Short mmCIF file of C-alpha atoms in Angstrom, two decimals:
data_model
loop_
_atom_site.label_atom_id
_atom_site.label_comp_id
_atom_site.label_asym_id
_atom_site.label_seq_id
_atom_site.Cartn_x
_atom_site.Cartn_y
_atom_site.Cartn_z
CA UNK A 1 164.68 119.61 15.51
CA UNK A 2 166.66 116.46 16.03
CA UNK A 3 163.18 116.04 18.38
CA UNK A 4 161.12 117.15 16.32
CA UNK A 5 162.19 114.40 13.65
CA UNK A 6 162.26 111.92 17.03
CA UNK A 7 158.17 112.60 17.97
CA UNK A 8 157.01 112.47 14.67
CA UNK A 9 159.01 109.67 13.87
CA UNK A 10 156.99 108.06 17.12
CA UNK A 11 153.64 109.37 15.72
CA UNK A 12 154.59 107.66 12.67
CA UNK A 13 155.29 104.44 14.13
CA UNK A 14 152.13 105.10 16.21
CA UNK A 15 150.04 104.94 13.41
CA UNK A 16 151.54 102.46 11.80
CA UNK A 17 150.63 100.17 14.86
CA UNK A 18 147.15 101.55 15.00
CA UNK A 19 146.73 100.62 10.83
CA UNK A 20 147.82 97.31 11.57
CA UNK A 21 145.65 96.78 14.81
CA UNK A 22 143.10 98.08 12.23
CA UNK A 23 144.11 95.50 9.59
CA UNK A 24 143.88 92.55 12.24
CA UNK A 25 140.67 93.57 13.54
CA UNK A 26 139.18 93.34 10.43
CA UNK A 27 141.01 89.71 9.61
CA UNK A 28 138.95 88.39 12.75
CA UNK A 29 135.81 89.85 11.79
CA UNK A 30 136.53 87.90 8.51
CA UNK A 31 137.30 85.02 10.15
CA UNK A 32 134.47 85.06 12.61
CA UNK A 33 131.59 85.38 10.07
CA UNK A 34 132.90 82.48 8.01
CA UNK A 35 132.58 80.60 10.82
CA UNK A 36 129.83 81.65 11.42
CA UNK A 37 128.47 80.84 8.27
CA UNK A 38 130.01 77.28 8.27
CA UNK A 39 127.69 77.15 11.77
CA UNK A 40 124.81 78.13 9.90
CA UNK A 41 125.60 76.08 7.49
CA UNK A 42 126.09 72.43 9.45
CA UNK A 43 123.09 73.24 11.70
CA UNK A 44 120.95 73.55 8.84
CA UNK A 45 122.33 69.95 7.64
CA UNK A 46 121.82 68.67 10.64
CA UNK A 47 117.88 69.71 10.78
CA UNK A 48 118.24 68.70 6.78
CA UNK A 49 119.72 65.43 6.78
CA UNK A 50 116.97 63.19 9.34
CA UNK A 51 114.44 64.48 7.57
CA UNK A 52 115.22 63.53 4.01
CA UNK A 53 115.86 59.95 5.77
CA UNK A 54 112.55 59.64 7.32
CA UNK A 55 110.62 61.21 4.05
CA UNK A 56 112.66 57.87 2.83
CA UNK A 57 112.24 55.91 5.30
CA UNK A 58 108.48 56.46 4.72
CA UNK A 59 108.38 56.61 1.29
CA UNK A 60 110.13 52.97 1.40
CA UNK A 61 107.10 51.67 3.06
CA UNK A 62 104.44 53.23 1.89
CA UNK A 63 106.19 51.68 -1.47
CA UNK A 64 106.06 47.89 0.12
CA UNK A 65 102.37 48.80 1.57
CA UNK A 66 100.59 49.51 -1.85
CA UNK A 67 103.35 46.61 -3.66
CA UNK A 68 101.66 44.09 -0.23
CA UNK A 69 98.63 45.20 -1.46
CA UNK A 70 98.78 44.35 -4.77
CA UNK A 71 100.17 41.06 -5.32
CA UNK A 72 97.96 39.81 -1.99
CA UNK A 73 94.58 41.33 -3.37
#
């Protein structure tokens, strides 16, 4: 009887350890997904920020050219 209780206790401990490991894996997967989303956000920002700067530069140069043409013509 005592041996059966010890075996049951060992089995319960093993199940608890497996459950803890699964919870840790789920936490790591959630953290990985969060980091992946942040990485995608930074990648998009890295692409679009220079595009916005270039667009603003071209608009400013175009405006200066149009104003200069109107002033000097």
